[in-house]
Structure formats: C-alpha cells, structure tokens
C-alpha cells in the first residue's frame, strides 16, 4: 500500500489553555523582541553559516563575508521599553556610580518575570527514566553490536598525545608528538571540539562495554586536560586562546568558540556521569565559573541584547550542558547562565508556533531546542515542553527525508519542498544525532509511540547509514546524499579518514555509535516496577529494580518473511520477585491483523495499552515471550505538497528504507495496482548461489568482466562495497529451470575468490546484478527483452584450464564471448569472435581469449533485497544502511 506521511509521523494535535497562550504571548512580545526582526537575530543563510564552507575559507575571506552578512544587524536596542523587563542594566546609586555586585538571581527573576525559585518537574512526575548503559549489552552478532565494535576499535586507535596536543600548546606545556589534522589541526579555530566528543563517546562506550583499555585511555585524556586547566589558572580550558571569545563578544568574525566549549563541557560532564570521574566535575564547574564571568561582563558593559546578538555565531548546546550541570550542583548561577543561551529569536518563533525554519542553520538550532527541553525538565515551565513538541512536529511533517534526517547544505529551506532539495549534501549527520535527542525526550515525557517510531526510523536509516562497517574503523560520512544516482563516497566530503578529518559529524558519529543501547529500555518509577521496550535491538538488560534479566533476540529477517519475530527470555535473579509490567511498542509499520504472541509456547492475546503490549505478572525464571509482527513492503510519499511531485515515493520494508541500486534512473512502474506488492517482489535467497563474476588473467593481473554503461568491458579487481563490485557481478542462471548444478565450487583463486568450474553443458542467461530481468544478448548488449538471442551455451573453457568456462552464442554456434586478445589493459571491450575468422593469430590464442575463470560473485544480495518494476529497467532494492560506495536512489518516480 502507499502510505501518506501521517501514517509514519502524525503531528500530534495539541490544544492550549488560555494560561499557556498568555505565557506564550508574553514570551514572544516582552522577552523576544528579536522575533519582530525574524531572521535578523540568527544565522542568516550565508556561506559562513556552513561548517563545510567555513573550514575552507581564509581569514580575509571570512572577514569580508562577515561584514557583508552582518551589515543589516542592530547591535543596540531600538526599543528600550521592549527590553526593560529583562535587561540587567548597570545599576546606578545616587552618586551615579556603578553597583559592583552583579546579582545572578536578580537577573533570573527579571527574565522569568517572577520572584519564584525554579521548581523541577523531575520529582513526582510521570516521566520515563533512562536506564543505565552499564546495565545494557548489545548482542555482538547484530548490526548494532558490529557498529558498536567498529566504533570501539576507532576510539582505541586514537592517540592521547595527539588528541591533547593543542590543549597542551595552549596551556604552555610540553607537546610530545604531533597534532592530528583536519578540523583538529593546530591552525583551525574549531580545534578541540573532537576531544570533547571523544570524552563523551568514550564515557558511554566504556559504560556499554567496560573495556578497561578504553577506561585507561579516556582517564588519561581527562588527567592531561586537568593539568592544562591548572596551568592556565583561570578556569579556562580549550585548545585555542581566549582571544576567540574577545572576537565573539565584539561580534567579530570567529568560528564558533562556544560550540567547541560546549563539546568540552559536555565531555567532562559525561565522564563524571557515566564513568564517575569526580575530577571532571571539578573541571567543569571551573569552566562554568569562567564563562559565567565572561557573559556577565558582556551584559554589564553593553546589554543583554548584545549578548543575544553574539549568539548569531553557533554555540552548540551550551544551554543544555549548563541545565544538566545545574541538576547536579543546584547552583543558580548555572541555571541563569543556561537560560542566557536559550536563543530568544529562534525559540520565540517556536513559542508562537510559527513554521519559520527556512533559512536557519540546522545544527545550530536543534541543540538550542534540546536545551529548551532540558529547561522544561529543570524548571517545569510548560512553554518549553510545547516548544519541543511543536518543533518536532514541523520538522517531521515538512522538512524531513524518508530517513528521518533533515537539512540540505546544513540549512533548512521552505517547508514541504523536499523535492527541490535532493542533492549530494543532504542530512548532515550531526542533525540526525540531535533530532534523536529531541524525539527521545518527547517520548520519555509522553509515551507517545510516534516519537519511538521516529527514533527507530532515524537510527536505522540515518545513523547506521553513516558508518563503513566491516572495513577500517573510523570511516564515516558528513552528509547522506538523497539525490538520485548518489553515492555516499561522492559528495563534497565523501567518506572521512581516520586521522585527518575530525569534522563535526565525526564527533557526533563516535557518540552515536557509543550509545546505541541508551534508548531500547525505559523504566517507569513507582511502587510496582514497569518497563517500556521501544526498540527491537538484540540485547540484554539487567533490570535491577525488578530483579529480572531480559534478553531480547531477533530472528534474522529476509525479504521473503511475512513477520518480524522478536523473542524475550526473562529470568528472575532474586528468589521472591514482585509482579512487574513489561510494555512493548507496537510500531506503526506493522498491523495487528495477523499479530501473534506466545508465552512459554502458549499463544495468548496480549492486553493493549495504547500502542503498547502490556504484560504484568510474576515473571518466572526463563520465561520465553515471542512476538511476531507482520511486516510488508510499503511506500511513502515525499514531503512535498505540490501536485507535480505527488509521484515521488520512498520504499520501506517495515522500518528499513530500501534504496535502488542505480546511477540515476528513478522511474518505477506500479501498473494499475494500488498494492505495492504487485510491483515489488522479494529476491529469493537461493539467487545468491547464482551470482558469478567472470575473470581473466592479463599482464599479470586479474581482470573482471564488468557492465560499464551497458557495455561489457574488463576492469580491475573491484573493492568490496564499491559500485565496481556491483558492475562485476552477474546472475547466471539456466534457461531451463530443471537444469541443476551447472557450476561446482572447486578451489580458491589467487585473490581469495572461490573458483567455479562447469560440470555439464547448460544454456544460461546472464543478468547484470543491479538490473534484474535484463540480460546480456548475443551481441553483448544489455536488453530487457528475453529471447533466443539472450541465451549462451556454458561449456568448459576452450583452452582446457581447470575450473574455467566459455560462453558460446546460442544463435551462432562456434562464436564466443571473447576479450579479443591475450595481453590487454584495463578497459578492454568484450566482443564476439567466431572460430576460423582469422582475427587472432592461432587457435590457442583464440581459446585463451574466450576462456574465463568463474568465481563467486564479488557482490552478494542483501538478505533484505527486492526487485521493483521500472519504466525502462527494473531496480534492485537494498537497505540504505548497508550500502557503502554503491550508487543509489532513495526516492522513485512511481507512475502507472
């Protein structure tokens, strides 16, 4: 079926009381005069807004662009009355002298408009609680466990001295070794940001694995940074001089110093929270004191509007980390400082529920929303809960791709115009990392399954798609292309490198793969233990409050399956455990019509609580709960409300986004059917045994027959995961379905591939891997018409080489597929040669040129492979998350 967008994420209708509306109007009018200026108080969409562009510019180019983009901005208030309630002016006594003491509580009450102290909503609320990463373990043989392991290997690979080199340099300490390159280079203003991410990632990875080598390494990083902070002596800690903050406060060109400081502060907080490093908390509070003094000085010397104007430069999640710090210290200075990073001109638009995201730099502003969400948790202010919910609604209804990701060239553009935004520079990885945080918070507050559905979609198709698993650790991408005929390897950045990239998305990348277990299980505190399981991720959870150990397993899924089978083995680890409730999400992509459940092999009809299966019982040791979710193919229309783009659809199998392997064609054919299953069919698992690559030796190299632009040529050995591997793989199958065993495995070749020899003559067809139902013809062209001229007689190699094969034309006996030479270079085109033609010097040469060594296909079908009918050719569909360098399309132009 073709699903509309509401079936994936239906914006939640919210009604507001007059009290809430009054709060919003006050917030928008008196606090946020920047709203009246709209985009004047934010990152305007210039080249400087993009990290990618900023990294390539010289200082002179930055200054020129900065002056141009800021020429329209007002640095002083134009309406004093508007700011009267919130601007903590220099207080004058009767002798007209400045009052020396700056009262942070006075500032908070001035901004808040109340003399009341903040009241946290954490206690006595109905929020779901996070479970400890220390209690969750991923199954090592799952894609999640593999992703975590690949990331762990990268974290262990990085060198402490190289990571902290710039910090030591800044502190005037000895600098053994050399600094890393890329965005951690010694001359890059953003240097140090990755080290902050590294502290966060290692803290979470250690909690997830308890790898002792990692613990030693991350503790060493904190120890070095502690020494650096002590050497500086002011509480300041960074890899760059504080002169960058002088420029920030003067609204002069500078590359996001608070962005980096946020990463360092968050890293220290995570080292304290996840790893118990008390030294990190001391360092963090010293940094907060230093920066509270800086902000205080700006507000005293100029105005609060001047501070807000400086927030036009990206500040990361400064509000978030400071609110989190406040929950530990209860120091109101941290609360006030956090609020001063709640960017008013952006949050104000969300407060009045205006979809005005167009033109905003995406990853500058999602962290601001995350901080606003934390403010709600800390203060109980309902306005900030509404801001987070409205923001999530408009991003997903108007600005999101099928992956769940958002942004194009790092910005948002017009709502419901996604069809115009399909480029190689879509979905900055950082934005997906941060949107997952937004949805996670909303789910914890509301238990609304739409947020858990979003998390699943973005995690599987967004996060898992950015890492190159199964190769070198530390290879990730910045952008996830959505343009038809794109490749993850072919964009502005392409795949990064282990030691010379360190982009912002490398930082969020290592964090994402360190915390894959943090959103599977959530606990409901109360007199009776209650657990929410919202992701089907193979793992174990030690549910200590209930005295239970839960092992979640998922049966391997294939494209021919009609159900996703998930099982839970629940064991009690205490003698008299109390009754407890387990609630398991029913995802939006399934149906209850054929849903099945069994407990200890006995079928039962589970109780439903909204979109959750709810089971309350005294769990016995080794209780086995099995759930079977019906799963099927469905399509989803692109988020574009123009009629001319209504035919653009993405294809899903359950939660898995399927990409078509293609270099650009995207025209699919649905016929007259409304059922997606009528024009999309699964690839049988038995087809893998028919995948063959044909090789030949020339000039001491092994070359492969490849489909290059519908022409057969000889190409170099393809790398695993490359598009060349796709082109060098063919499905060779018998014309007569009764023919069996026309290839037999024999031995491995010099490059490790299994050689296959022929046992009997067979008439076969040759199908390019990425062009299902198309065949190689006897003229060696590729056609979608099958007939007698698309059949070859497969026989043992003419030159008598063991395990070899030759392909004789069925329409012209004595004529063969041939390279036409014995010694040739890469790119040699295949041709048809007939015996006795005299085009080769002798029979031996003819036989060698027409003999190939068949080996196992260098590319195999993914277990979740499908074939979609096309207008000109059919498409092989595979999960986007599993692709590496192949060219693909995410959206199809589906027409009858």
Coordinates of C-alpha atoms in Angstrom, one line a residue, residues 456-457 460-461 557 564 589 631 634 652-657:
X456 CA 13.6 3.7 15.1
X457 CA 13.5 5.2 11.6
X460 CA 18.3 2.5 11.4
X461 CA 18.3 4.6 8.2
X557 CA 14.9 -11.2 8.7
X564 CA 9.5 -10.0 12.2
X589 CA 4.7 -0.1 10.2
X631 CA 5.9 -6.9 8.1
X634 CA 5.0 -0.1 1.7
X652 CA 10.2 0.6 3.0
X653 CA 10.2 -2.9 4.3
X654 CA 8.9 -2.4 7.8
X655 CA 11.3 0.2 9.3
X656 CA 14.0 -0.4 6.7
X657 CA 14.4 2.2 3.9

